[in-house]
Amino acid sequence: LWSKKPAEAADAYRQALRLSPREPDRLRRRLLDIQLASGKPLGGESLAELDAIIEDSSASSENYLWALDHKVEWLLDQRDGAGALALASAGKERLAGTAEKLALSYTEALCLCDGGARYSEEAETLLRSLLCDWAVRDELWCKANWLLGRLQQLDERPQAALTFYDEVLHTFQVGDVYDACALGRAECLAALERYDTALEAFAALKERLVERPGHPFLD
């Protein structure tokens, strides 16, 4: 990896996994990180590795949550909201008593948002409760604010959505969730007929997209 040879690194990790190491979840996560960094979608062998982490009772809570989140996102992309929600719910028992359990509130809310308008109130309650319990301004905090903003936006309340997006944009300057909030902000500005400012925001996002093809939030 340090020599920028991801294909060879991935092969080395596969060879290591064949030796039945004590912490296979750690190696599987590194192997999947290489694939995700290349922009390739999950499927086939990589999905099997993801499931192996989820099904491994000895996997660390951190790696389990990481794998669960990626599997949930994949299921939502496949339009399997019920399967995604079931997986998130199953994680509660597995992560009980760990620091990672709180993050499941975001994952569950993400699944509920996919279920349509009648679930949005439940999702918003989960997210607001998460933010009350989690004051640390990290990626989880960012994602919770982004999803709350998205819920306001979908409910046609662009001014309320801007509050959540701006919270993230004022605290962070880079990252996928930062870009997602910047996109939401641009859309809200257009909805509020603040067209000049919206145009500037969209132009800046276009430049980001040119720099990084295959962005998870921008097309």
N, CA and C of each residue as an Amber inpcrd file, in Angstrom:
protein
   657
   0.8240000  -1.2090000   0.0000000   0.0000000   0.0000000   0.0000000
   0.8580000   1.2590000   0.0000000   1.9080000   1.2660000   0.8140000
   2.7960000   2.4320000   0.8600000   3.4810000   2.6530000  -0.4860000
   3.6940000   1.5880000  -1.2260000   4.3180000   1.6930000  -2.5470000
   3.2910000   1.9650000  -3.6470000   2.0460000   2.2100000  -3.2230000
   0.9490000   2.4850000  -4.1570000   0.7440000   1.3320000  -5.1460000
   0.6800000   0.1390000  -4.5670000   0.4050000  -1.0660000  -5.3530000
  -0.8030000  -1.7760000  -4.7260000  -1.9900000  -1.1980000  -4.8930000
  -3.1700000  -1.7400000  -4.2050000  -3.5340000  -3.1650000  -4.6240000
  -3.3580000  -3.5010000  -5.8950000  -3.7110000  -4.8510000  -6.3460000
  -2.8340000  -5.8950000  -5.6500000  -1.5260000  -5.6110000  -5.5650000
  -0.6110000  -6.5330000  -4.8960000  -0.8980000  -6.6020000  -3.4010000
  -1.2690000  -5.4620000  -2.8260000  -1.6030000  -5.4310000  -1.3920000
  -2.8440000  -6.2770000  -1.1110000  -3.8590000  -6.1340000  -1.9720000
  -5.0870000  -6.9130000  -1.8020000  -4.7860000  -8.4090000  -1.8860000
  -3.9340000  -8.7940000  -2.8240000  -3.5660000 -10.2060000  -2.9640000
  -2.8410000 -10.6960000  -1.7120000  -1.9850000  -9.8590000  -1.1530000
  -1.2580000 -10.2310000   0.0690000  -2.2200000 -10.4260000   1.2420000
  -3.2350000  -9.5690000   1.3510000  -4.2250000  -9.7230000   2.4150000
  -5.0250000 -11.0120000   2.2280000  -5.3600000 -11.3520000   0.9790000
  -6.0810000 -12.6090000   0.7190000  -5.2350000 -13.8110000   1.1360000
  -3.9430000 -13.7500000   0.8300000  -3.0520000 -14.8390000   1.2340000
  -2.9880000 -14.9560000   2.7590000  -2.9620000 -13.8020000   3.4310000
  -2.9230000 -13.8050000   4.8970000  -4.1930000 -14.4230000   5.4760000
  -5.3500000 -14.1320000   4.8530000  -6.6170000 -14.6750000   5.3440000
  -6.6740000 -16.1950000   5.2000000  -5.9770000 -16.7310000   4.2080000
  -5.9750000 -18.1840000   4.0110000  -5.2190000 -18.8970000   5.1420000
  -4.4330000 -18.1470000   5.8870000  -3.6470000 -18.7290000   6.9840000
  -4.4130000 -18.7450000   8.3100000  -5.7220000 -18.4170000   8.2480000
  -6.5870000 -18.4350000   9.4390000  -6.0210000 -17.5990000  10.5770000
  -5.8670000 -16.2950000  10.3780000  -5.3080000 -15.4360000  11.4270000
  -6.2750000 -15.2740000  12.6010000  -5.7620000 -14.7630000  13.7110000
  -6.5900000 -14.5900000  14.9070000  -7.6290000 -13.4800000  14.7450000
  -7.3220000 -12.4560000  13.9730000  -8.2340000 -11.3180000  13.8070000
  -8.5650000 -11.1380000  12.3270000  -9.3330000 -12.0580000  11.7560000
  -9.6470000 -11.9590000  10.3250000 -10.4730000 -10.7270000   9.9680000
 -11.2660000 -10.2360000  10.9220000 -12.0890000  -9.0510000  10.6450000
 -11.2230000  -7.8440000  10.3050000 -10.0790000  -7.7360000  10.9760000
  -9.1710000  -6.6090000  10.7230000  -8.6090000  -6.6790000   9.3010000
  -8.2100000  -7.8830000   8.8810000  -7.6470000  -8.0340000   7.5410000
  -8.7180000  -7.8740000   6.4690000  -9.9060000  -8.4030000   6.7410000
 -10.9930000  -8.2660000   5.7680000 -11.3700000  -6.7900000   5.5760000
 -11.3670000  -6.0360000   6.6560000 -11.6830000  -4.6140000   6.5280000
 -10.6300000  -3.9030000   5.6840000  -9.3570000  -4.2240000   5.8990000
  -8.3070000  -3.5880000   5.1050000  -8.4330000  -3.9710000   3.6320000
  -8.7780000  -5.2240000   3.3750000  -8.9650000  -5.6850000   2.0010000
 -10.1130000  -4.9320000   1.3320000 -11.2130000  -4.7660000   2.0520000
 -12.3620000  -4.0550000   1.5110000 -12.0770000  -2.5620000   1.3420000
 -11.2900000  -2.0060000   2.2490000 -10.9050000  -0.5910000   2.1220000
 -10.1840000  -0.3390000   0.8020000  -9.3390000  -1.2930000   0.3960000
  -8.6090000  -1.1460000  -0.8680000  -9.5900000  -1.0960000  -2.0350000
 -10.5870000  -1.9770000  -2.0010000 -11.5610000  -1.9970000  -3.0900000
 -12.4130000  -0.7370000  -3.0970000 -12.8750000  -0.3190000  -1.9390000
 -13.7190000   0.8750000  -1.8600000 -12.9560000   2.1180000  -2.3120000
 -11.6630000   2.1800000  -1.9930000 -10.8480000   3.3230000  -2.4000000
 -10.6880000   3.3850000  -3.9140000 -10.8080000   2.2300000  -4.5720000
 -10.6720000   2.1960000  -6.0340000 -11.9460000   2.6360000  -6.7400000
 -13.0390000   2.7940000  -5.9770000 -14.3000000   3.2180000  -6.5660000
 -15.1420000   2.0800000  -7.1030000 -14.6830000   0.8340000  -6.9390000
 -15.4510000  -0.3120000  -7.4230000 -16.6220000  -0.5940000  -6.4860000
 -17.7980000  -0.8870000  -7.0290000 -18.9550000  -1.1840000  -6.1710000
 -18.8080000  -2.5430000  -5.4970000 -19.4980000  -2.7070000  -4.3840000
 -19.4930000  -3.9890000  -3.6920000 -20.2490000  -5.0340000  -4.5130000
 -19.7670000  -6.2550000  -4.4360000 -20.4430000  -7.3270000  -5.1580000
 -19.6160000  -8.5900000  -5.1270000 -20.2900000  -9.7380000  -5.2320000
 -19.5780000 -11.0030000  -5.3070000 -18.6580000 -11.2550000  -4.1300000
 -17.3630000 -11.3460000  -4.4130000 -16.3650000 -11.6800000  -3.3980000
 -16.3200000 -10.6440000  -2.2810000 -16.4310000  -9.3550000  -2.6380000
 -16.3470000  -8.3160000  -1.6060000 -17.5560000  -8.3500000  -0.6760000
 -18.7320000  -8.6710000  -1.2030000 -19.9090000  -8.8030000  -0.3440000
 -19.7500000  -9.9920000   0.6040000 -19.1410000 -11.0620000   0.1060000
 -18.9040000 -12.2340000   0.9500000 -17.9580000 -11.8720000   2.1000000
 -16.9400000 -11.0700000   1.8150000 -16.0110000 -10.6390000   2.8610000
 -16.7240000  -9.7510000   3.8790000 -17.6170000  -8.8940000   3.3810000
 -18.3870000  -8.0120000   4.2610000 -19.2860000  -8.8390000   5.1860000
 -19.9660000  -9.8220000   4.6150000 -20.8300000 -10.6940000   5.4120000
 -20.0170000 -11.4890000   6.4280000 -18.7980000 -11.8530000   6.0480000
 -17.9430000 -12.6290000   6.9630000 -17.6140000 -11.8260000   8.2160000
 -17.4120000 -10.5150000   8.0640000 -17.1550000  -9.6640000   9.2340000
 -18.4040000  -9.5930000  10.1050000 -19.5610000  -9.4060000   9.4760000
 -20.8220000  -9.2710000  10.2120000 -21.1390000 -10.5520000  10.9780000
 -20.8460000 -11.6960000  10.3730000 -21.1850000 -12.9860000  10.9850000
 -20.1250000 -13.4900000  11.9590000 -18.9940000 -12.8240000  12.0220000
 -17.8960000 -13.2460000  12.8930000 -18.1460000 -12.7460000  14.3150000
 -18.4710000 -13.6680000  15.2130000 -18.7850000 -13.2780000  16.6010000
 -17.5720000 -12.7260000  17.3380000 -16.3730000 -12.9830000  16.8170000
 -15.1670000 -12.4750000  17.4780000 -14.7120000 -11.1280000  16.9060000
 -15.4080000 -10.6230000  15.8900000 -15.0340000  -9.3420000  15.2850000
 -15.1820000  -8.2150000  16.3040000 -14.2980000  -7.2320000  16.2330000
 -14.3930000  -6.0870000  17.1430000 -15.6690000  -5.3180000  16.8550000
 -16.1810000  -4.6380000  17.8610000 -17.4170000  -3.8670000  17.6780000
 -17.2280000  -2.7730000  16.6290000 -16.0340000  -2.2050000  16.5620000
 -15.7550000  -1.1550000  15.5780000 -15.8240000  -1.7070000  14.1520000
 -15.1800000  -2.8510000  13.9230000 -15.1960000  -3.4420000  12.5860000
 -16.5780000  -3.9780000  12.2240000 -17.2850000  -4.5160000  13.2210000
 -18.6500000  -4.9890000  12.9760000 -19.5550000  -3.8410000  12.5220000
 -19.4860000  -2.7200000  13.2310000 -20.3030000  -1.5670000  12.8650000
 -19.9290000  -1.0460000  11.4790000 -18.6450000  -1.0050000  11.1970000
 -18.1740000  -0.5540000   9.8870000 -18.7630000  -1.4230000   8.7810000
 -18.7060000  -2.7370000   8.9620000 -19.2440000  -3.6600000   7.9590000
 -20.7590000  -3.5460000   7.8680000 -21.4220000  -3.4200000   9.0070000
 -22.8840000  -3.2890000   9.0090000 -23.3170000  -2.0440000   8.2420000
 -22.6420000  -0.9240000   8.4740000 -22.9950000   0.3210000   7.7930000
 -22.8580000   0.1790000   6.2720000 -21.7710000  -0.4500000   5.8340000
 -21.5670000  -0.6270000   4.3930000 -22.6090000  -1.5780000   3.8030000
 -22.9750000  -2.6100000   4.5400000 -23.9870000  -3.5480000   4.0360000
 -25.3540000  -2.8760000   3.9820000 -25.6650000  -2.0610000   4.9770000
 -26.9340000  -1.3260000   4.9830000 -27.0130000  -0.3910000   3.7700000
 -25.9370000   0.3370000   3.5140000 -25.9310000   1.2390000   2.3600000
 -26.1010000   0.4640000   1.0560000 -25.4810000  -0.7100000   0.9750000
 -25.6190000  -1.5380000  -0.2240000 -27.0640000  -2.0080000  -0.3800000
 -27.6890000  -2.4430000   0.7060000 -29.0780000  -2.8980000   0.6540000
 -30.0230000  -1.7620000   0.2500000 -29.7620000  -0.5630000   0.7590000
 -30.5940000   0.5870000   0.3920000 -30.4360000   0.9090000  -1.0930000
 -29.2150000   0.7830000  -1.6100000 -28.9910000   0.9870000  -3.0460000
 -29.7430000  -0.0470000  -3.8740000 -29.9240000  -1.2430000  -3.2990000
 -30.6560000  -2.3100000  -3.9880000 -32.1650000  -2.2000000  -3.7640000
 -32.5910000  -1.1340000  -3.1350000 -34.0040000  -0.8850000  -2.8280000
 -34.5800000  -1.9270000  -1.8620000 -33.7210000  -2.4330000  -0.9810000
 -34.1680000  -3.3910000   0.0220000 -34.1720000  -2.7160000   1.3860000
 -35.0880000  -1.7820000   1.5650000 -35.1640000  -1.0400000   2.8110000
 -35.4960000  -1.9170000   3.9980000 -36.3610000  -2.9120000   3.7960000
 -36.7490000  -3.7970000   4.8960000 -35.5500000  -4.6170000   5.3670000
 -34.7600000  -5.1080000   4.4200000 -33.5710000  -5.8740000   4.7820000
 -32.5470000  -5.0240000   5.5100000 -32.4080000  -3.7710000   5.0650000
 -31.4620000  -2.8560000   5.6990000 -31.8800000  -2.5590000   7.1370000
 -33.1730000  -2.3110000   7.3370000 -33.6710000  -2.0050000   8.6800000
 -33.5380000  -3.2190000   9.6020000 -33.7850000  -4.4020000   9.0710000
 -33.6510000  -5.6260000   9.8690000 -32.1990000  -5.8230000  10.3050000
 -31.2650000  -5.5340000   9.4060000 -29.8430000  -5.6810000   9.7380000
 -29.4370000  -4.6770000  10.8160000 -29.9180000  -3.4280000  10.6780000
 -29.6080000  -2.4040000  11.6760000 -30.1890000  -2.7720000  13.0410000
 -31.4030000  -3.3160000  13.0440000 -32.0410000  -3.7120000  14.3080000
 -31.2970000  -4.8640000  14.9690000 -30.7880000  -5.7980000  14.1470000
 -30.0390000  -6.9330000  14.6880000 -28.7440000  -6.4800000  15.3520000
 -28.2310000  -5.3510000  14.9210000 -26.9830000  -4.8480000  15.4710000
 -27.1010000  -4.3430000  16.8980000 -28.3150000  -4.0280000  17.3370000
 -28.4930000  -3.4730000  18.6790000 -28.0340000  -4.4440000  19.7530000
 -28.4150000  -5.7030000  19.6130000 -28.0130000  -6.7050000  20.6100000
 -26.5130000  -6.9360000  20.5480000 -25.9860000  -7.0000000  19.3360000
 -24.5520000  -7.2690000  19.1690000 -23.6990000  -6.1450000  19.7750000
 -24.1500000  -4.9060000  19.6530000 -23.3590000  -3.7680000  20.1150000
 -23.7730000  -3.2610000  21.5010000 -24.6690000  -3.9770000  22.1540000
 -25.1070000  -3.5620000  23.4970000 -23.9060000  -3.4370000  24.4310000
 -23.8380000  -2.3070000  25.1470000 -22.7570000  -2.0860000  26.0990000
 -21.4630000  -1.5950000  25.4900000 -21.4750000  -1.2790000  24.1820000
 -20.2690000  -0.7750000  23.5280000 -20.4470000   0.6960000  23.1640000
 -19.3370000   1.3680000  22.9000000 -19.3840000   2.7820000  22.5160000
 -19.9920000   2.9650000  21.1360000 -20.0080000   1.8830000  20.3460000
 -20.5000000   1.9780000  18.9730000 -22.0160000   1.9010000  18.8710000
 -22.7100000   1.5160000  19.9490000 -24.1560000   1.3170000  19.8460000
 -24.9000000   2.5900000  19.4370000 -24.4530000   3.7310000  19.9440000
 -25.1430000   4.9850000  19.6500000 -25.1950000   5.2630000  18.1510000
 -24.1480000   4.8650000  17.4280000 -24.0890000   5.1230000  15.9900000
 -25.2040000   4.3980000  15.2410000 -25.7650000   3.3410000  15.8360000
 -26.8550000   2.6240000  15.1810000 -28.1050000   3.4890000  15.0380000
 -28.2300000   4.5150000  15.8730000 -29.3720000   5.4280000  15.7490000
 -29.3730000   6.0980000  14.3830000 -28.1730000   6.5040000  13.9400000
 -28.0660000   7.1070000  12.6090000 -28.3960000   6.0890000  11.5250000
 -27.8470000   4.8820000  11.6450000 -28.0790000   3.8500000  10.6400000
 -29.5600000   3.5020000  10.5550000 -30.2040000   3.3880000  11.7090000
 -31.6380000   3.0840000  11.7410000 -32.4410000   4.2200000  11.1140000
 -32.0690000   5.4570000  11.4260000 -32.7580000   6.6120000  10.8560000
 -32.5990000   6.6480000   9.3380000 -31.4160000   6.2960000   8.8570000
 -31.1690000   6.2510000   7.4130000 -32.1100000   5.2470000   6.7480000
 -32.3060000   4.1010000   7.3800000 -33.2180000   3.0870000   6.8450000
 -34.6660000   3.5820000   6.8610000 -35.0460000   4.2590000   7.9410000
 -36.4200000   4.7680000   8.0460000 -36.6970000   5.8260000   6.9940000
 -35.6990000   6.6550000   6.7000000 -35.8810000   7.6800000   5.6610000
 -36.1940000   7.0380000   4.3220000 -35.6090000   5.8920000   4.0780000
 -35.8440000   5.1870000   2.8240000 -37.2620000   4.6320000   2.7590000
 -37.9300000   4.5370000   3.9200000 -39.2710000   3.9720000   3.9620000
 -40.3760000   4.9340000   3.5920000 -40.0380000   6.2090000   3.3450000
 -41.0560000   7.1640000   2.9290000 -41.4360000   8.1420000   4.0210000
 -42.3850000   9.0210000   3.6660000 -42.7460000  10.1390000   4.5370000
 -43.2830000   9.6900000   5.8950000 -44.0040000   8.5600000   5.9410000
 -44.6360000   8.1770000   7.2100000 -43.6230000   7.7460000   8.2610000
 -42.3750000   7.4970000   7.8450000 -41.3390000   7.1220000   8.7940000
 -40.4130000   8.2910000   9.1420000 -40.5760000   9.4210000   8.4670000
 -39.6310000  10.5200000   8.6480000 -39.6590000  11.0970000  10.0620000
 -40.8350000  11.1390000  10.6890000 -40.9280000  11.6770000  12.0550000
 -40.1550000  10.7970000  13.0300000 -40.2680000   9.4800000  12.8670000
 -39.5280000   8.5560000  13.7260000 -38.0250000   8.7100000  13.5110000
 -37.6300000   8.8930000  12.2470000 -36.2070000   9.0840000  11.9370000
 -35.6900000  10.3670000  12.5690000 -36.4730000  11.4400000  12.4990000
 -36.0480000  12.7180000  13.0630000 -35.8940000  12.6180000  14.5820000
 -36.8030000  11.9020000  15.2270000 -36.7130000  11.7170000  16.6790000
 -35.4300000  10.9920000  17.0540000 -35.0920000   9.9560000  16.2990000
 -33.8630000   9.2050000  16.5610000 -32.6320000  10.0990000  16.4250000
 -32.6040000  10.9040000  15.3750000 -31.4390000  11.7470000  15.1040000
 -31.2800000  12.8430000  16.1430000 -32.3800000  13.4580000  16.5430000
 -32.2990000  14.5160000  17.5560000 -31.8320000  13.9360000  18.8920000
 -32.2980000  12.7330000  19.2070000 -31.8580000  12.0750000  20.4350000
 -30.3660000  11.7550000  20.3570000 -29.9130000  11.3260000  19.1870000
 -28.4930000  11.0310000  19.0020000 -27.6460000  12.2690000  19.2650000
 -28.0720000  13.4050000  18.7070000 -27.2980000  14.6350000  18.8700000
 -27.3150000  15.1290000  20.3120000 -28.3790000  14.8100000  21.0390000
 -28.4220000  15.1890000  22.4670000 -27.4080000  14.3780000  23.2650000
 -27.2250000  13.1200000  22.8560000 -26.3110000  12.2280000  23.5860000
 -24.8790000  12.2980000  23.0810000 -24.6780000  12.8670000  21.8910000
 -23.3510000  12.8370000  21.2630000 -22.9460000  14.2510000  20.8720000
 -22.2050000  14.9080000  21.7460000 -21.7930000  16.2870000  21.4950000
 -20.4910000  16.3710000  20.6950000 -19.7900000  15.2390000  20.5710000
 -18.5070000  15.2370000  19.8580000 -18.7380000  15.5640000  18.3840000
 -17.9980000  16.5330000  17.8880000 -18.1980000  16.9390000  16.4930000
 -17.2970000  16.1180000  15.5780000 -17.7170000  14.8880000  15.3530000
 -16.9590000  13.9790000  14.5020000 -17.8330000  13.5670000  13.3160000
 -17.4550000  12.4790000  12.6480000 -18.1980000  12.0660000  11.4530000
 -19.6380000  11.6890000  11.7730000 -19.8600000  11.0380000  12.9150000
 -21.2260000  10.6720000  13.3130000 -22.0750000  11.9130000  13.5070000
 -21.5320000  12.9020000  14.1620000 -22.2400000  14.1780000  14.3560000
 -22.5680000  14.8120000  13.0040000 -21.6050000  14.7900000  12.0990000
 -21.8120000  15.3460000  10.7510000 -22.9480000  14.6380000  10.0370000
 -22.9140000  13.3030000  10.0510000 -23.9150000  12.5280000   9.3200000
 -25.3110000  12.7490000   9.8910000 -25.4030000  12.8650000  11.2180000
 -26.7030000  13.0900000  11.8460000 -27.2710000  14.4460000  11.4330000
 -26.4310000  15.4770000  11.4210000 -26.8940000  16.7940000  10.9960000
 -27.2740000  16.8080000   9.5190000 -26.4820000  16.1230000   8.6930000
 -26.8100000  16.0580000   7.2630000 -28.1810000  15.3990000   7.0460000
 -28.4160000  14.2720000   7.7320000 -29.6750000  13.5570000   7.5250000
 -30.8630000  14.3530000   8.0690000 -30.6600000  15.0720000   9.1730000
 -31.7250000  15.9490000   9.6770000 -32.0250000  17.0480000   8.6620000
 -30.9740000  17.6140000   8.0720000 -31.1810000  18.6110000   7.0300000
 -31.9090000  18.0350000   5.8440000 -31.5400000  16.8090000   5.4760000
 -32.1930000  16.1540000   4.3420000 -33.6760000  15.9380000   4.6050000
 -34.0090000  15.5670000   5.8490000 -35.4120000  15.3690000   6.2030000
 -36.2060000  16.6660000   6.0970000 -35.6090000  17.7850000   6.5640000
 -36.2940000  19.0850000   6.4400000 -36.4810000  19.4380000   4.9600000
 -35.4520000  19.1610000   4.1820000 -35.4990000  19.4850000   2.7540000
 -36.5900000  18.6770000   2.0540000 -36.6850000  17.3970000   2.3500000
 -37.7030000  16.5470000   1.7420000 -39.1090000  16.9640000   2.1740000
 -39.1820000  17.5790000   3.3600000 -40.4680000  18.0580000   3.8670000
 -40.7590000  19.4830000   3.3840000 -39.9460000  19.9420000   2.4250000
 -40.1110000  21.2780000   1.8130000 -39.9680000  22.3940000   2.8330000
 -38.9610000  22.2620000   3.6930000 -38.6310000  23.3120000   4.6560000
 -37.1600000  23.6900000   4.4610000 -36.8460000  24.3390000   3.3430000
 -35.4430000  24.6180000   3.0180000 -34.7300000  25.5130000   4.0270000
 -35.4570000  26.4660000   4.6230000 -34.8070000  27.3500000   5.5890000
 -34.3670000  26.5680000   6.8160000 -35.2110000  25.6370000   7.2700000
 -34.8530000  24.7970000   8.4140000 -33.6880000  23.8740000   8.0550000
 -33.6930000  23.3550000   6.8300000 -32.6210000  22.4630000   6.3900000
 -31.2790000  23.1810000   6.3860000 -31.2740000  24.4450000   5.9750000
 -30.0290000  25.2200000   5.9270000 -29.3370000  25.2660000   7.2870000
 -30.1200000  25.3180000   8.3610000 -29.5460000  25.3880000   9.7060000
 -28.6490000  24.1890000   9.9780000 -29.1250000  22.9970000   9.6080000
 -28.3500000  21.7800000   9.8470000 -27.1460000  21.6970000   8.9170000
 -27.3410000  22.0470000   7.6510000 -26.2230000  22.0000000   6.7060000
 -25.1190000  22.9790000   7.1070000 -25.5340000  24.1740000   7.5170000
 -24.5440000  25.1910000   7.8900000 -23.7580000  24.7860000   9.1350000
 -24.3980000  24.0450000  10.0410000 -23.6910000  23.5620000  11.2350000
 -22.4610000  22.7560000  10.8410000 -22.6510000  21.8730000   9.8560000
 -21.5410000  21.0330000   9.4040000 -20.5200000  21.8570000   8.6310000
 -20.9960000  22.7060000   7.7320000 -20.0950000  23.4720000   6.8750000
 -19.2430000  24.4600000   7.6610000 -19.7480000  24.9250000   8.7920000
 -18.9880000  25.8620000   9.6180000 -17.9370000  25.1480000  10.4740000
 -18.1230000  23.8290000  10.6460000 -17.2210000  23.0730000  11.5150000
 -16.1590000  22.3090000  10.7360000 -16.5250000  21.8200000   9.5660000
 -15.6000000  21.0160000   8.7540000 -15.3860000  21.6800000   7.3990000
 -14.2910000  21.3340000   6.7620000 -13.9680000  21.9310000   5.4670000
 -13.7980000  20.8970000   4.3480000 -13.7280000  19.6380000   4.6930000
 -13.5290000  18.5880000   3.6910000 -14.3320000  17.3500000   4.0770000
 -14.4160000  16.4170000   3.1280000 -15.0610000  15.1360000   3.4060000
 -16.3340000  14.9380000   2.6090000 -16.7460000  13.6750000   2.4820000
 -17.9430000  13.3490000   1.7050000 -19.1950000  13.9980000   2.2960000
 -19.3230000  13.9460000   3.6300000 -20.5180000  14.5170000   4.2520000
 -20.5150000  16.0380000   4.1090000 -19.3280000  16.6370000   4.1590000
 -19.2250000  18.0780000   3.9060000 -19.7910000  18.4010000   2.5210000
 -19.3870000  17.6220000   1.5130000 -19.8870000  17.8480000   0.1540000
 -21.3950000  17.6250000   0.0710000 -21.8910000  16.6120000   0.7930000
 -23.3370000  16.3520000   0.7920000 -24.1030000  17.5420000   1.3710000
 -23.5530000  18.1430000   2.4270000 -24.1890000  19.3260000   3.0260000
 -24.0920000  20.5320000   2.0980000 -22.9750000  20.6460000   1.3890000
 -22.8240000  21.7450000   0.4300000 -23.8390000  21.6150000  -0.6950000
 -24.0810000  20.3840000  -1.1360000 -25.0930000  20.1550000  -2.1690000
 -26.4820000  20.4990000  -1.6440000 -26.7870000  20.0260000  -0.4290000
 -28.0870000  20.3400000   0.1620000 -28.2780000  21.8370000   0.3270000
 -27.2250000  22.5280000   0.7420000 -27.3030000  23.9770000   0.9030000
 -27.5900000  24.6620000  -0.4320000 -26.9040000  24.2310000  -1.4920000
 -27.1270000  24.8260000  -2.8110000 -28.5630000  24.6160000  -3.2680000
 -29.0990000  23.4160000  -3.0420000 -30.4860000  23.1150000  -3.4420000
 -31.4790000  23.9570000  -2.6400000 -31.1990000  24.1350000  -1.3390000
 -32.0850000  24.9450000  -0.5000000 -32.0600000  26.4160000  -0.9200000
 -30.8820000  26.9180000  -1.2500000 -30.7780000  28.3100000  -1.7060000
 -31.5910000  28.5200000  -2.9780000 -31.5490000  27.5460000  -3.8790000
 -32.3460000  27.6430000  -5.1020000 -33.8340000  27.6080000  -4.7780000
 -34.2330000  26.7410000  -3.8300000 -35.6380000  26.6400000  -3.4430000
 -36.1360000  27.9370000  -2.8160000 -35.2090000  28.6550000  -2.1430000
 -35.5600000  29.9410000  -1.5150000 -35.4140000  31.1030000  -2.4890000
 -35.1290000  30.7830000  -3.7650000 -34.9790000  31.7550000  -4.8510000
 -33.7980000  32.7000000  -4.6330000 -32.7880000  32.2240000  -3.9190000
 -31.5420000  32.9920000  -3.7630000 -30.5840000  32.4860000  -4.8450000
 -30.9410000  32.8040000  -6.0740000 -30.3270000  32.1400000  -7.2300000
 -28.8480000  32.4730000  -7.4230000 -28.4540000  33.6980000  -7.1840000
 -27.0490000  34.0620000  -7.3970000 -26.1370000  33.2750000  -6.4580000
 -26.5350000  33.2150000  -5.1830000 -25.7360000  32.4800000  -4.2010000
 -25.7680000  30.9840000  -4.4960000 -26.9350000  30.4880000  -4.9210000
 -27.0680000  29.0690000  -5.2490000 -26.1630000  28.6990000  -6.4220000
 -26.1080000  29.5860000  -7.4170000 -25.2870000  29.3160000  -8.5970000
 -23.8090000  29.2120000  -8.2220000 -23.3650000  30.0860000  -7.3240000
 -21.9730000  30.0320000  -6.8560000 -21.7020000  28.7010000  -6.1490000
 -22.6680000  28.2590000  -5.3450000 -22.5020000  27.0090000  -4.5990000
 -22.4480000  25.8080000  -5.5390000 -23.3060000  25.8030000  -6.5560000
 -23.2970000  24.7000000  -7.5240000 -22.0050000  24.6910000  -8.3410000
 -21.5200000  25.8630000  -8.6720000 -20.2700000  25.9510000  -9.4410000
 -19.0970000  25.3710000  -8.6430000 -19.0760000  25.6570000  -7.3420000
 -18.0120000  25.1310000  -6.4880000 -18.0980000  23.6090000  -6.4070000
 -19.3160000  23.0740000  -6.3510000 -19.4950000  21.6260000  -6.3090000
 -19.0680000  20.9810000  -7.6190000 -19.3130000  21.6700000  -8.7180000
 -18.8930000  21.1460000 -10.0190000 -17.3740000  20.9870000 -10.0570000
 -16.6680000  21.9480000  -9.4900000 -15.2120000  21.8570000  -9.4500000
 -14.7680000  20.6560000  -8.6000000 -15.4580000  20.4080000  -7.4960000
 -15.1240000  19.2620000  -6.6600000 -15.3350000  17.9500000  -7.4140000
 -16.4060000  17.9100000  -8.2190000 -16.7280000  16.6960000  -8.9540000
 -15.6810000  16.4140000 -10.0300000 -15.1890000  17.4730000 -10.6620000
 -14.1490000  17.3070000 -11.6770000 -12.8810000  16.7330000 -11.0450000
 -12.5850000  17.1940000  -9.8190000 -11.3870000  16.7240000  -9.1200000
 -11.5180000  15.2760000  -8.6680000 -12.7440000  14.8540000  -8.4060000
 -12.9410000  13.5080000  -7.8660000 -14.1400000  12.8150000  -8.5160000
 -13.9190000  12.0850000  -9.6020000 -15.0060000  11.3370000 -10.2470000
 -15.5190000  10.2310000  -9.3220000 -16.7670000   9.8400000  -9.5130000
 -17.3190000   8.7650000  -8.7090000 -17.6250000   9.1420000  -7.2880000
 -17.9710000  10.4070000  -7.0680000 -18.2930000  10.8830000  -5.7130000
 -19.5800000  10.2370000  -5.2250000 -19.6350000   9.7900000  -3.9650000
 -20.8500000   9.1120000  -3.4770000 -22.0740000  10.0110000  -3.3670000
 -21.8750000  11.3510000  -3.3010000 -23.0200000  12.2440000  -3.1500000
 -23.2710000  13.1560000  -4.3530000 -22.3100000  13.2230000  -5.2610000
 -22.4430000  14.1570000  -6.3730000 -22.4790000  13.4050000  -7.6920000
 -23.3260000  13.8700000  -8.6110000 -23.3400000  13.3030000  -9.9550000
 -23.5030000  14.4360000 -10.9790000
